[in-house]
Structure formats: C-alpha cells, structure tokens
PDB file of C-alpha atoms in Angstrom:
ATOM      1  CA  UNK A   1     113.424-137.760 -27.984  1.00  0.00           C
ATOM      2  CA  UNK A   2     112.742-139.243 -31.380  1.00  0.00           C
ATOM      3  CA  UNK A   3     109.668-138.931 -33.589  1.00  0.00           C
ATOM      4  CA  UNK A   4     108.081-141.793 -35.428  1.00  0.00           C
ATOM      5  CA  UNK A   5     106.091-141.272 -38.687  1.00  0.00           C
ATOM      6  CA  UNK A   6     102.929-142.850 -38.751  1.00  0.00           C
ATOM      7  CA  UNK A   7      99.980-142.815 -41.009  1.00  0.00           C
ATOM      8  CA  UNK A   8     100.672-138.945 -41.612  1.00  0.00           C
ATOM      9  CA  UNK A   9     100.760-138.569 -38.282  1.00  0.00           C
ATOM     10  CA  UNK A  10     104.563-137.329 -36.105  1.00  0.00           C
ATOM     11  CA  UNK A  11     104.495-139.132 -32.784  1.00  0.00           C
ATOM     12  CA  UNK A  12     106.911-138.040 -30.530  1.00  0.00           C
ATOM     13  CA  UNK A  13     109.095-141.366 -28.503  1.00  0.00           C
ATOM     14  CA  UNK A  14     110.800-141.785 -25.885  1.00  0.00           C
ATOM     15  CA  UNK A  15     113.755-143.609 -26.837  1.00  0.00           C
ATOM     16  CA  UNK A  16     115.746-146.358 -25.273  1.00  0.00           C
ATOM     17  CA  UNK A  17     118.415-148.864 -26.235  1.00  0.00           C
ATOM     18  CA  UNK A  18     117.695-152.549 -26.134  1.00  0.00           C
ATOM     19  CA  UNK A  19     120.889-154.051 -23.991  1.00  0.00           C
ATOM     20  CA  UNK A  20     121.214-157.814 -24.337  1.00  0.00           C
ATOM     21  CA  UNK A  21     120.850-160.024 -21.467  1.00  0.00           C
ATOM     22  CA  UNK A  22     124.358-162.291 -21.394  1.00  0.00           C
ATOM     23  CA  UNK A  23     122.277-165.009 -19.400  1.00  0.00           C
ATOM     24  CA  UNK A  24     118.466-165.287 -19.544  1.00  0.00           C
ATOM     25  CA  UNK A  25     116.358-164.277 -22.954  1.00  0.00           C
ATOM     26  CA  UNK A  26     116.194-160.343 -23.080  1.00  0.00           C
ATOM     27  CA  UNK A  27     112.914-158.513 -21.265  1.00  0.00           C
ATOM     28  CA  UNK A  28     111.532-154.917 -21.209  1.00  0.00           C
ATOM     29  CA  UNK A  29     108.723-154.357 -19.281  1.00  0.00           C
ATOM     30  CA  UNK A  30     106.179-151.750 -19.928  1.00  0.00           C
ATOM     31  CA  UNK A  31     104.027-150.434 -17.344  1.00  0.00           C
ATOM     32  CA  UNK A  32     102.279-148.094 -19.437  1.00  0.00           C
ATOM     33  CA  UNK A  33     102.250-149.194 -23.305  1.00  0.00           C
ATOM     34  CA  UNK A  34      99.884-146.404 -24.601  1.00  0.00           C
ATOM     35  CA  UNK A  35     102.785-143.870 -23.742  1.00  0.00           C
ATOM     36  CA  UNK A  36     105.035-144.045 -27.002  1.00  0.00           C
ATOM     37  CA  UNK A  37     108.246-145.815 -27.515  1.00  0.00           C
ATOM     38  CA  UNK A  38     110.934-146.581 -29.837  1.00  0.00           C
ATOM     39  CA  UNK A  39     113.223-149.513 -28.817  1.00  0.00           C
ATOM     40  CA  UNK A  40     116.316-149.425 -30.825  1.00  0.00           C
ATOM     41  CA  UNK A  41     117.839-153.119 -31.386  1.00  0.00           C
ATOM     42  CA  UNK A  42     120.964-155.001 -33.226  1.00  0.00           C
ATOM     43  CA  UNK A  43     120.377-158.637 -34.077  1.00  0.00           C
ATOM     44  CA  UNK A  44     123.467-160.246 -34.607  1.00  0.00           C
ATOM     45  CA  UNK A  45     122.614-164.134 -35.477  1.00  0.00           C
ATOM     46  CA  UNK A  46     119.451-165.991 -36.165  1.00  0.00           C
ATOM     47  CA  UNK A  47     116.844-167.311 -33.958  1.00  0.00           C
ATOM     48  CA  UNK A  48     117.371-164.317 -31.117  1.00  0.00           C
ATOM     49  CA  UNK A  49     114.710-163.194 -29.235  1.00  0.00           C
ATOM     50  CA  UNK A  50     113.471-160.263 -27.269  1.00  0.00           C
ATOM     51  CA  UNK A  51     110.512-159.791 -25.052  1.00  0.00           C
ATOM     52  CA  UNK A  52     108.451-157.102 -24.157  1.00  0.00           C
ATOM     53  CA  UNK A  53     105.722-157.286 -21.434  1.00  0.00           C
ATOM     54  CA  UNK A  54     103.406-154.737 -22.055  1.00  0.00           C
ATOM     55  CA  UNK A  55     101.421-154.694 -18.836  1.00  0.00           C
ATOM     56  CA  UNK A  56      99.031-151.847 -18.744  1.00  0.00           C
ATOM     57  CA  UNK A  57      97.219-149.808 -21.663  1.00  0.00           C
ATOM     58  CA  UNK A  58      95.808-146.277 -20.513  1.00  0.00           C
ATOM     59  CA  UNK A  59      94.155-146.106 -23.790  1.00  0.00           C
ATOM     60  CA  UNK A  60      92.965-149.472 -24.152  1.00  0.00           C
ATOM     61  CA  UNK A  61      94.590-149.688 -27.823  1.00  0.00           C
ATOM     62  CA  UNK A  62      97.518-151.520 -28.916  1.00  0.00           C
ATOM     63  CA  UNK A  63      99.743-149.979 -31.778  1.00  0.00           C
ATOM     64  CA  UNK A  64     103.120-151.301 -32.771  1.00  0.00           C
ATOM     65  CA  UNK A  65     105.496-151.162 -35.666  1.00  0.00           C
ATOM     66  CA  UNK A  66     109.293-152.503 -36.781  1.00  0.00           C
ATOM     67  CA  UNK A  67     111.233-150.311 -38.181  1.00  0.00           C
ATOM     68  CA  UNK A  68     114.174-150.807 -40.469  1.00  0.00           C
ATOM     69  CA  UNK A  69     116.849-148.157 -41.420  1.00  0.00           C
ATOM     70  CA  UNK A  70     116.004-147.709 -45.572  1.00  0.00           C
ATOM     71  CA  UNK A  71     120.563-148.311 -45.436  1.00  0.00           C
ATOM     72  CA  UNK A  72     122.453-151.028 -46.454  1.00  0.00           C
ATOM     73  CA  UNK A  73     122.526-153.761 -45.891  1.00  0.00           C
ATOM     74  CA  UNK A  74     119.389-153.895 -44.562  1.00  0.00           C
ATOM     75  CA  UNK A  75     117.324-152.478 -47.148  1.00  0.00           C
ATOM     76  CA  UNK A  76     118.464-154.632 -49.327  1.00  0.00           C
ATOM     77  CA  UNK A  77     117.772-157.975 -47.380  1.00  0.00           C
ATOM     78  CA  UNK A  78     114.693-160.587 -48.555  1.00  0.00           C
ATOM     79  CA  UNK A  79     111.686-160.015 -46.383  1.00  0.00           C
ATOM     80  CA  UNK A  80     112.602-164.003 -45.655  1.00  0.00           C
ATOM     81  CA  UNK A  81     115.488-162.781 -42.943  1.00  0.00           C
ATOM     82  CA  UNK A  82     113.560-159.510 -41.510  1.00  0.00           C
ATOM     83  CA  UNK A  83     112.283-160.307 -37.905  1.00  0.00           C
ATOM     84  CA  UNK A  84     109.107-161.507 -36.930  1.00  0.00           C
ATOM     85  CA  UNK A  85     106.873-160.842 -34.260  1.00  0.00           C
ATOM     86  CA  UNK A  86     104.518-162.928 -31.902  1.00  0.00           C
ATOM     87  CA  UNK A  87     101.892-161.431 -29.445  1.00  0.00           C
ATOM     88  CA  UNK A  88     100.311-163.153 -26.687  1.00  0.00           C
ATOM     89  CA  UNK A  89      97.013-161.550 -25.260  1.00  0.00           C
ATOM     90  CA  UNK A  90      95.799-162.079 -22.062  1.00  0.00           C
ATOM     91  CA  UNK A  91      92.620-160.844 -20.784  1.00  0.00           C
ATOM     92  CA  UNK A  92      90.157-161.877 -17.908  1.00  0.00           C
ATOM     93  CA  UNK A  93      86.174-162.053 -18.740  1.00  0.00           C
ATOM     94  CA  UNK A  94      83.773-163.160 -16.108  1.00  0.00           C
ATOM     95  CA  UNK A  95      86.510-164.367 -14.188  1.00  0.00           C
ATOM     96  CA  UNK A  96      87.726-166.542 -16.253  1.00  0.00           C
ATOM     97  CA  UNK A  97      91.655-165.648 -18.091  1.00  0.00           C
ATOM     98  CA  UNK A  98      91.656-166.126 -21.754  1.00  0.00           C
ATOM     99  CA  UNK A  99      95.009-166.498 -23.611  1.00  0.00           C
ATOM    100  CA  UNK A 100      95.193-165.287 -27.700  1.00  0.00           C
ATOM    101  CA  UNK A 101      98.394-165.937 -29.695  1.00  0.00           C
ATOM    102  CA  UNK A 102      98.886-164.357 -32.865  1.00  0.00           C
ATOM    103  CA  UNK A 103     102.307-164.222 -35.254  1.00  0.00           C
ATOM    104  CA  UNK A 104     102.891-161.093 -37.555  1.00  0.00           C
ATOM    105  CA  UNK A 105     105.383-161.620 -40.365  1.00  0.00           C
ATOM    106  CA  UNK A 106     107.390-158.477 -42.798  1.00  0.00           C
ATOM    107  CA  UNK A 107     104.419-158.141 -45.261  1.00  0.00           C
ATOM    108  CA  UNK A 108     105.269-154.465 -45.870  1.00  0.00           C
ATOM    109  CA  UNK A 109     107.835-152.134 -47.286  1.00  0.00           C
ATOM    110  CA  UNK A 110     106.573-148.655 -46.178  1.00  0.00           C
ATOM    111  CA  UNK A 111     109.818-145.753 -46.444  1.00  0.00           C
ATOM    112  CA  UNK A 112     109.402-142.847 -44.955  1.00  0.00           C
ATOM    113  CA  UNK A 113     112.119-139.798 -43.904  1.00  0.00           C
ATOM    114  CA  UNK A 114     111.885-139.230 -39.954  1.00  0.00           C
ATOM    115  CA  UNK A 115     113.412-135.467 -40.031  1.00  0.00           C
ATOM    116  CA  UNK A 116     113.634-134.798 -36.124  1.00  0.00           C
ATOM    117  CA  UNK A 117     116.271-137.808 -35.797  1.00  0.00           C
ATOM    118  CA  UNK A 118     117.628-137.445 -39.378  1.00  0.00           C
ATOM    119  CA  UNK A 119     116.718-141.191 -40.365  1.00  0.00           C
ATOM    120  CA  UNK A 120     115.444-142.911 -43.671  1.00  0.00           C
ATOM    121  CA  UNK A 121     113.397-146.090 -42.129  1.00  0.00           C
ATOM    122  CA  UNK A 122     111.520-148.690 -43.487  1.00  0.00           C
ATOM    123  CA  UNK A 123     108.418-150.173 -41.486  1.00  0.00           C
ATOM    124  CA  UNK A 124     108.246-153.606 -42.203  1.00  0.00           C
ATOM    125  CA  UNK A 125     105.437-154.883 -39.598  1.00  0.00           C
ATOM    126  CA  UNK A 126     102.507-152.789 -38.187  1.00  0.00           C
ATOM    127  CA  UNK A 127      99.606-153.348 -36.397  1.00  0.00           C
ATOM    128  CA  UNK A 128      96.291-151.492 -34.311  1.00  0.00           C
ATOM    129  CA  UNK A 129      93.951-152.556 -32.578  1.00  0.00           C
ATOM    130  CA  UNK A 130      91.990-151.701 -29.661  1.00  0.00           C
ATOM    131  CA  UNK A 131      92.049-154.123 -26.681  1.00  0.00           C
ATOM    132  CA  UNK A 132      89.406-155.237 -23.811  1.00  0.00           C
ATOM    133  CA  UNK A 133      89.975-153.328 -20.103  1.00  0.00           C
ATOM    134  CA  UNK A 134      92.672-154.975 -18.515  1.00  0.00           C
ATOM    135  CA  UNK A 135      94.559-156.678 -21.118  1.00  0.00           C
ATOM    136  CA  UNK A 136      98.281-157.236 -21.031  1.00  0.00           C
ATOM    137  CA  UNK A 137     100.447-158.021 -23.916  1.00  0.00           C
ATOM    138  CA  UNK A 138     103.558-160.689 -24.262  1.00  0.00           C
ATOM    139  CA  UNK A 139     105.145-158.961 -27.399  1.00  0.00           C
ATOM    140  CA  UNK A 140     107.995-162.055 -28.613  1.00  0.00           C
ATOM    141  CA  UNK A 141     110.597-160.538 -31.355  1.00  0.00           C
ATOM    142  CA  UNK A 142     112.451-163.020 -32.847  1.00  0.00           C
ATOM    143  CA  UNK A 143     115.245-162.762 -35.538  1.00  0.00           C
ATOM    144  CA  UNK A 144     116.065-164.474 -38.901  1.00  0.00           C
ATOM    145  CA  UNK A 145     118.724-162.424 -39.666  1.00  0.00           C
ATOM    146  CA  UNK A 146     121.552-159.617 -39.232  1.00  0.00           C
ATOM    147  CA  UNK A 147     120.135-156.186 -38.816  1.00  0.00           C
ATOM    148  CA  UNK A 148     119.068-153.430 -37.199  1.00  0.00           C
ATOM    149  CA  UNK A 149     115.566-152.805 -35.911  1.00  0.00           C
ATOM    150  CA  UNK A 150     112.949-150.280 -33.796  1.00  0.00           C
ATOM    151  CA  UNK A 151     110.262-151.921 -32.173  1.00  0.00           C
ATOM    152  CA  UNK A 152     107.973-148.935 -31.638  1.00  0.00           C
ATOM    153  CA  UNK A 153     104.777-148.848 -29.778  1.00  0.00           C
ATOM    154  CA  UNK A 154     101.893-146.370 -28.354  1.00  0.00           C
ATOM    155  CA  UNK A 155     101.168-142.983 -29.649  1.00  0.00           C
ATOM    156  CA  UNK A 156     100.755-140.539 -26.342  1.00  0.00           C
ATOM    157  CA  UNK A 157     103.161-138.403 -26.018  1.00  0.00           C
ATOM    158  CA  UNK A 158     104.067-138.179 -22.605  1.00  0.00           C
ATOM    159  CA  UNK A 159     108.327-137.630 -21.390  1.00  0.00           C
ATOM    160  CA  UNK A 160     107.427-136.450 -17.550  1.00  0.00           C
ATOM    161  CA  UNK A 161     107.684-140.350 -16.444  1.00  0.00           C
ATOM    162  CA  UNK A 162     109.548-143.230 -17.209  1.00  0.00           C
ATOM    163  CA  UNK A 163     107.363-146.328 -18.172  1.00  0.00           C
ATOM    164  CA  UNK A 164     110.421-148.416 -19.138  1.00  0.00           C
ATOM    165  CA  UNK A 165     112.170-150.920 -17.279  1.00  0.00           C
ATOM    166  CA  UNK A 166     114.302-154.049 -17.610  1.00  0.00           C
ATOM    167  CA  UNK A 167     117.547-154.853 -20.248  1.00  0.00           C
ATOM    168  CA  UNK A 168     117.187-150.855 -21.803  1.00  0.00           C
ATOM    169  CA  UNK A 169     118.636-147.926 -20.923  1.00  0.00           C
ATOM    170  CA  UNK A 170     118.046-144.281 -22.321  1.00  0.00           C
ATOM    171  CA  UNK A 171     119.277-143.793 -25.875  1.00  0.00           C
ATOM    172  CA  UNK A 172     120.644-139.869 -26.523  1.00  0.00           C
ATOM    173  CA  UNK A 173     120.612-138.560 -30.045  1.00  0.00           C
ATOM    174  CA  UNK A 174     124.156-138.818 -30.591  1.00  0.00           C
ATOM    175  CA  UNK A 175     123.565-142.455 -30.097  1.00  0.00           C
ATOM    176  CA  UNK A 176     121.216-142.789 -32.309  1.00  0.00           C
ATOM    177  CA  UNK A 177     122.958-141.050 -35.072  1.00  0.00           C
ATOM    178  CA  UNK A 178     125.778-143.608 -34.687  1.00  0.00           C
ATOM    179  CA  UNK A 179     123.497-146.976 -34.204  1.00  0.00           C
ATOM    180  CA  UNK A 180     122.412-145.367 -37.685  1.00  0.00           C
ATOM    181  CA  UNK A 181     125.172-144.596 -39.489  1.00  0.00           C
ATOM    182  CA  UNK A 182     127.046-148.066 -38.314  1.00  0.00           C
ATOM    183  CA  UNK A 183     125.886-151.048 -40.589  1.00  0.00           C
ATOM    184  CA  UNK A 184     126.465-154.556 -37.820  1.00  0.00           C
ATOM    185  CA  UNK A 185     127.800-156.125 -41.160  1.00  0.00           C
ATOM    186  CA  UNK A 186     128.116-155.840 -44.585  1.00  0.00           C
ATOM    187  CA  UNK A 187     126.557-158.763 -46.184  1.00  0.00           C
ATOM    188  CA  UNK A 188     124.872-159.409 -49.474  1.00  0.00           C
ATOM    189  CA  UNK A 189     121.189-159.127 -49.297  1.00  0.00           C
ATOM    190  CA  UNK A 190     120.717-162.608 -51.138  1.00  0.00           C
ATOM    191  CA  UNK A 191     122.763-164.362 -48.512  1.00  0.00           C
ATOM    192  CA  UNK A 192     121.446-166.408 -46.139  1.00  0.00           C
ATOM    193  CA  UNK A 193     121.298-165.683 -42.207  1.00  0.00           C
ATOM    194  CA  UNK A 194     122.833-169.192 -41.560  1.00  0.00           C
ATOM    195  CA  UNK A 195     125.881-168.402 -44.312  1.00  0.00           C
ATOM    196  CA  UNK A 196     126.308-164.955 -42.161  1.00  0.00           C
ATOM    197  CA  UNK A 197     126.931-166.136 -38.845  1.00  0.00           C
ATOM    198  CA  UNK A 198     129.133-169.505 -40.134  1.00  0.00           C
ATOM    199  CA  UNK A 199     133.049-168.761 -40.059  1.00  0.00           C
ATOM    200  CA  UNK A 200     134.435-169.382 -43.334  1.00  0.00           C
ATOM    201  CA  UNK A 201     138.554-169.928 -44.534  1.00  0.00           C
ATOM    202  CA  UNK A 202     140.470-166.787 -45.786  1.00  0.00           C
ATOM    203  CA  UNK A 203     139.816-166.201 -49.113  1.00  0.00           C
ATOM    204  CA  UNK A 204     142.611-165.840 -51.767  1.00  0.00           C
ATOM    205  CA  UNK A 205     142.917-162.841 -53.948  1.00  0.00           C
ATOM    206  CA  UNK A 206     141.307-164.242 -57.207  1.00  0.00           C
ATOM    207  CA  UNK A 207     138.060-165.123 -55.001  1.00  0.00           C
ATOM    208  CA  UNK A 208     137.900-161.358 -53.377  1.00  0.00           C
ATOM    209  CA  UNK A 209     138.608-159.500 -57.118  1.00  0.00           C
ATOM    210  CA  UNK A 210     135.319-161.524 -58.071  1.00  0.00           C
ATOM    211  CA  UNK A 211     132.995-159.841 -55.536  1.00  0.00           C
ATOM    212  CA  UNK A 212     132.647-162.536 -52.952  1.00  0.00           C
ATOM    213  CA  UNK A 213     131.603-161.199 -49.054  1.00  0.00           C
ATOM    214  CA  UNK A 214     134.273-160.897 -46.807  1.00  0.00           C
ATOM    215  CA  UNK A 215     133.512-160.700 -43.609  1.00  0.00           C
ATOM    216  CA  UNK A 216     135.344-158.642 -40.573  1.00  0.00           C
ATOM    217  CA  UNK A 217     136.355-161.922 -38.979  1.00  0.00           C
ATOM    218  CA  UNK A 218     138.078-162.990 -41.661  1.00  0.00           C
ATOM    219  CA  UNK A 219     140.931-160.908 -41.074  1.00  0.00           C
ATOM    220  CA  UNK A 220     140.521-159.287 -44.628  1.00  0.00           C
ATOM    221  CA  UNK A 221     141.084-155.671 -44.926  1.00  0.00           C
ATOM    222  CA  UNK A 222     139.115-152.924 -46.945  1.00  0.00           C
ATOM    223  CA  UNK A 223     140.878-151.635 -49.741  1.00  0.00           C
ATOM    224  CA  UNK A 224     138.827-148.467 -48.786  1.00  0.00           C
ATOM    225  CA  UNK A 225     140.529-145.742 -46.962  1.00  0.00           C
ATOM    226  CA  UNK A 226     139.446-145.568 -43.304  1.00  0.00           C
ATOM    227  CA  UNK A 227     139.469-141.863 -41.386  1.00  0.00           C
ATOM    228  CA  UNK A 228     141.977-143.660 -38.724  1.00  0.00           C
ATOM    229  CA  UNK A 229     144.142-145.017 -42.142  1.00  0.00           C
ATOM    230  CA  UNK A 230     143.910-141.643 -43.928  1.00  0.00           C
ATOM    231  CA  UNK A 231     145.260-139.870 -40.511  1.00  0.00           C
ATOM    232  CA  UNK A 232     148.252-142.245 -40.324  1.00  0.00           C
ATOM    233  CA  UNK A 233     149.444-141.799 -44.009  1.00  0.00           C
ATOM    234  CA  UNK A 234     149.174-137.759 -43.036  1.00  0.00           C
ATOM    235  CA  UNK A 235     151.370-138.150 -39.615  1.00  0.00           C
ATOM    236  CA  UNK A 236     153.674-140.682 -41.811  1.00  0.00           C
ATOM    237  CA  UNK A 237     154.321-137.662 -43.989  1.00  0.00           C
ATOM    238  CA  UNK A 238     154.392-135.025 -41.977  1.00  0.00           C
ATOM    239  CA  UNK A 239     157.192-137.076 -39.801  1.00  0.00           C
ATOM    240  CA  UNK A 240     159.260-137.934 -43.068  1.00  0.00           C
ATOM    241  CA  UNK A 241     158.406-133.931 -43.949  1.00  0.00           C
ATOM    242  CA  UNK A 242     159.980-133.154 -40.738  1.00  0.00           C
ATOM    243  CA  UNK A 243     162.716-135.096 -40.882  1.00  0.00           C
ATOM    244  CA  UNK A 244     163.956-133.483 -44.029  1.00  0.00           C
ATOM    245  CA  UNK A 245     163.849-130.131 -42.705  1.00  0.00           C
ATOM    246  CA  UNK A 246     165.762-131.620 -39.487  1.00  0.00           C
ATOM    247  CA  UNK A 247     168.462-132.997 -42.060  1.00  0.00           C
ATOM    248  CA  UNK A 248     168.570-129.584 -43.730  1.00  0.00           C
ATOM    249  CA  UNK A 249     168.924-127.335 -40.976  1.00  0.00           C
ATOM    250  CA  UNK A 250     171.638-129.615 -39.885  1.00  0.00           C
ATOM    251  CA  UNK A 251     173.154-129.169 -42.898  1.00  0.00           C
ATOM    252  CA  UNK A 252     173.466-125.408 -43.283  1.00  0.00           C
ATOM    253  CA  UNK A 253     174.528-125.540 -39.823  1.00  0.00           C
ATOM    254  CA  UNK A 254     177.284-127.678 -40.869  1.00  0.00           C
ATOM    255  CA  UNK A 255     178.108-125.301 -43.799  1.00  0.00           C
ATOM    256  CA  UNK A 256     177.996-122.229 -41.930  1.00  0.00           C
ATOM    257  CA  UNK A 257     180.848-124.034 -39.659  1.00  0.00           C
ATOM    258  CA  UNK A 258     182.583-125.504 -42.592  1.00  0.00           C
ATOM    259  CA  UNK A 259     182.819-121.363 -44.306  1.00  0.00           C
ATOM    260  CA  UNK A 260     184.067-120.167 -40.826  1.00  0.00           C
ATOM    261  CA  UNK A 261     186.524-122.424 -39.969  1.00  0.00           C
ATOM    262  CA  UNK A 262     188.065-121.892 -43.985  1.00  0.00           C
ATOM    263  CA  UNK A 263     188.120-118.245 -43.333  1.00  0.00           C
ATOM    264  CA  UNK A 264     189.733-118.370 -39.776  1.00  0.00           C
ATOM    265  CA  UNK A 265     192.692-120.469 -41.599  1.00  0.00           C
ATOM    266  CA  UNK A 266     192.777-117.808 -44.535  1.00  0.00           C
ATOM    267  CA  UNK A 267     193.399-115.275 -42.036  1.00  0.00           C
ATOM    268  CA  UNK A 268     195.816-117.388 -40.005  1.00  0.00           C
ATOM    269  CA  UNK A 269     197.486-117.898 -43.184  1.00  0.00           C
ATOM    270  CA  UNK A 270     197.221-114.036 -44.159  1.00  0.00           C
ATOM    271  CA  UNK A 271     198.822-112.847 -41.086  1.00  0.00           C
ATOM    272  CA  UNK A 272     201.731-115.826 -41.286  1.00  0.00           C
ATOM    273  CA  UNK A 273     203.136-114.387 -44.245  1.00  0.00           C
ATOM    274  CA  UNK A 274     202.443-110.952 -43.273  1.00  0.00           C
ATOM    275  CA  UNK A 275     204.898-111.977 -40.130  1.00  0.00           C
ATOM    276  CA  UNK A 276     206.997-113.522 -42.232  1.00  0.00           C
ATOM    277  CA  UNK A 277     207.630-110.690 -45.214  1.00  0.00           C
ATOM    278  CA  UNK A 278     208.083-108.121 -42.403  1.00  0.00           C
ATOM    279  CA  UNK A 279     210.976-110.405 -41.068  1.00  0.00           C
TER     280      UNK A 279
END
C-alpha cells in the first residue's frame, strides 16, 4: 500500500508495477477508476507509450496525476523530456456516442515528501474533473524521455478487491524502495532524449576528466567505489592476510624442527665422546 499526497489530502493506493508488453503497445485496464491507484513506470527511450482504459467510474469523477521522484536525474530534467498525457472521453447522450480528446503537458513542479513509502516526488501533471454517467476514459502516456514515473488515479480507498488488470502486477514495498533508490540512467538534465538513447564511441581519458556523460553501455567504469567492489578489495586482503599467517605458521613449524633436530645431534655428539673418553 502506498499513499499519495494530494491537495493536503493522504490517499491511500493500491500499488502495481507497470510490466512492458515485448509485442503489442502496453495496456492496463481499469474496471473501477474511482478506487485509487499508483502505477509505477520506467521509460527507457522516447516516443513509448502506455495505455490505460479506465472503464467504469463509481464516483463519476476523474482525478489523475504523474508523479516524478524529486532524485536525480530526473529532477533535474527540462519539463521538454517529462511525459505527456492524452485522454480520450467517451460518453453516450441520447443515444448517440460522443468522442472528446484532450492532451495534458508537465506545466507543474509541485514537491512534496510521501512519508508512508519514504519518497520525495514531484507531480508534474494533474487533473479533476467530474464526468457524465457512463463515461469511460482512454488515458495515452507517452514518453519524451528517460525516467521514472507514477501515473496515479482515483481517491477511494478501497484494498478488499482488485480493479487492476492487464501488463501490471502487484508492487510490494521493498520494490518500491528499490524502483526508488535505482536511477534507469545517469544523464545530464540538459541532454537531449534522442542524444540518450544513441550509442556513442568510447571516450578517451581527456574527454571523461572534462565532465562529459558516460553512459553504462559504453563499457566505462565508475571511479566510485561500488558495495560489490568495496567487498572484493576486503576478501583480496583478508586472503593475502591469510596467507601470511599460513607462511608464518609454516615457518615456526619449520624452526621448531630445525632447534630439535640441532639438539638431537648435540646429544648424539655428547654421548659419542662420553663413549669415547670412557674407552
């Protein structure tokens, strides 16, 4: 369960992970879109998109927001490469179906702390309104960028049904914490989407000491210290530390042998002459 901050207001969510379709465009259905949600999403490249059918409203009102984690890199990317959003409305009036398209771009930077899941976000896109009976909603998310992203919706709190179905699954709160805490990519926030997902050459050293992006696929390394690097510098000492003490037990073994074996001779010798004076 995760809870959404919202004009002063803590909703409670049910949360789910948005699971890319290899195939066909990615689709979440929602049979009940009053209930509240938070979809948790990675865009990867530009120009992706993600659909949501939200097909029934118990409340007859239509509330949405995308959310941003207040992190780099993605606070720090140009409202130019956050996602946008396109709704389709379709409702039926005297028997006839009417059709309403309407596109919602980033316009806002609102930061908030969400303490029950521990995250800083940023909503970027939000939107309320209250719908005629029998409405459904084609909710289009479409990317212009690398980043992660919540597409929330609703506002009742209600975790005795599943209303979810499609390319999500359940998202715990350990998963959560990691989607968080995980950046997709480090990149600069005044580079462009297109210069993000474009493979570039290796770069030499003079062109990494002045600052330039490298990314993962380069096959550049960090010069920061990993947690898997730092534990194989420790068990690279602690072998060479054991080998020493191997070497040095061996060697007082060695020297324990090397004082017996003189005074077994010394005694040999002794007991010679002693033979040999009494003769």
């Amino acid at each position: 369960m995760v809870f959404i901050l919202q004009t002063n207001k803590i909703y409670a969510h049910q949360p789910f992970k948005i699971i890319k379709s290899p195939t066909d465009i990615t689709t979440i259905d929602l049979s009940d879109a009053s209930v509240s949600h938070a979809f948790y999403g990675e865009f990867e490249s530009t120009d992706e998109e993600i659909i949501f059918n939200l097909n029934n409203f118990s409340d007859n009102i239509l509330k949405f927001s995308i959310l941003i984690p207040d992190q780099e890199p993605e606070n720090q990317i140009k409202e130019n490469y956050l996602p946008e959003l396109s709704i389709e409305k379709l409702s039926k009036s005297e028997n006839q179906q009417e059709s309403i398209k309407e596109l919602y771009k980033a316009n806002i930077r609102s930061t908030f702390y969400e303490p029950y899941s521990q995250m800083n976000l940023i909503r970027v896109i939000s939107h309320q309104e209250t719908l005629q009976n029998g409405s459904t909603i084609k909710v289009t998310l479409k990317s212009n960028g690398v980043l992660r992203y919540v597409f929330s919706v609703g506002s009742k709190e209600i975790f005795s049904s599943v209303y979810a179905s499609g390319d999500t699954e359940y998202f715990n709160s350990s998963a959560q914490i990691s989607w968080y805490i995980n950046p997709i990519n480090e990149i600069k926030p005044t580079q462009s989407p297109k210069d993000v997902n474009e493979s570039k050459p290796t770069q030499t050293p003079t062109e990494i000491n002045e600052d330039k992006l490298i990314l993962p696929t380069e096959g550049i390394t960090s010069p920061i210290e990993t947690p898997e690097l730092v534990l194989e510098q420790v068990d690279s000492v602690n072998t060479t530390q054991n080998r020493i003490n191997t070497f040095a037990v061996v060697l007082g073994f060695l020297s324990i042998i090397v004082v017996i074996v003189v005074i077994v001779i010394l005694l040999i010798t002794y007991k010679f002459k002693g033979n040999k004076n009494g003769n």
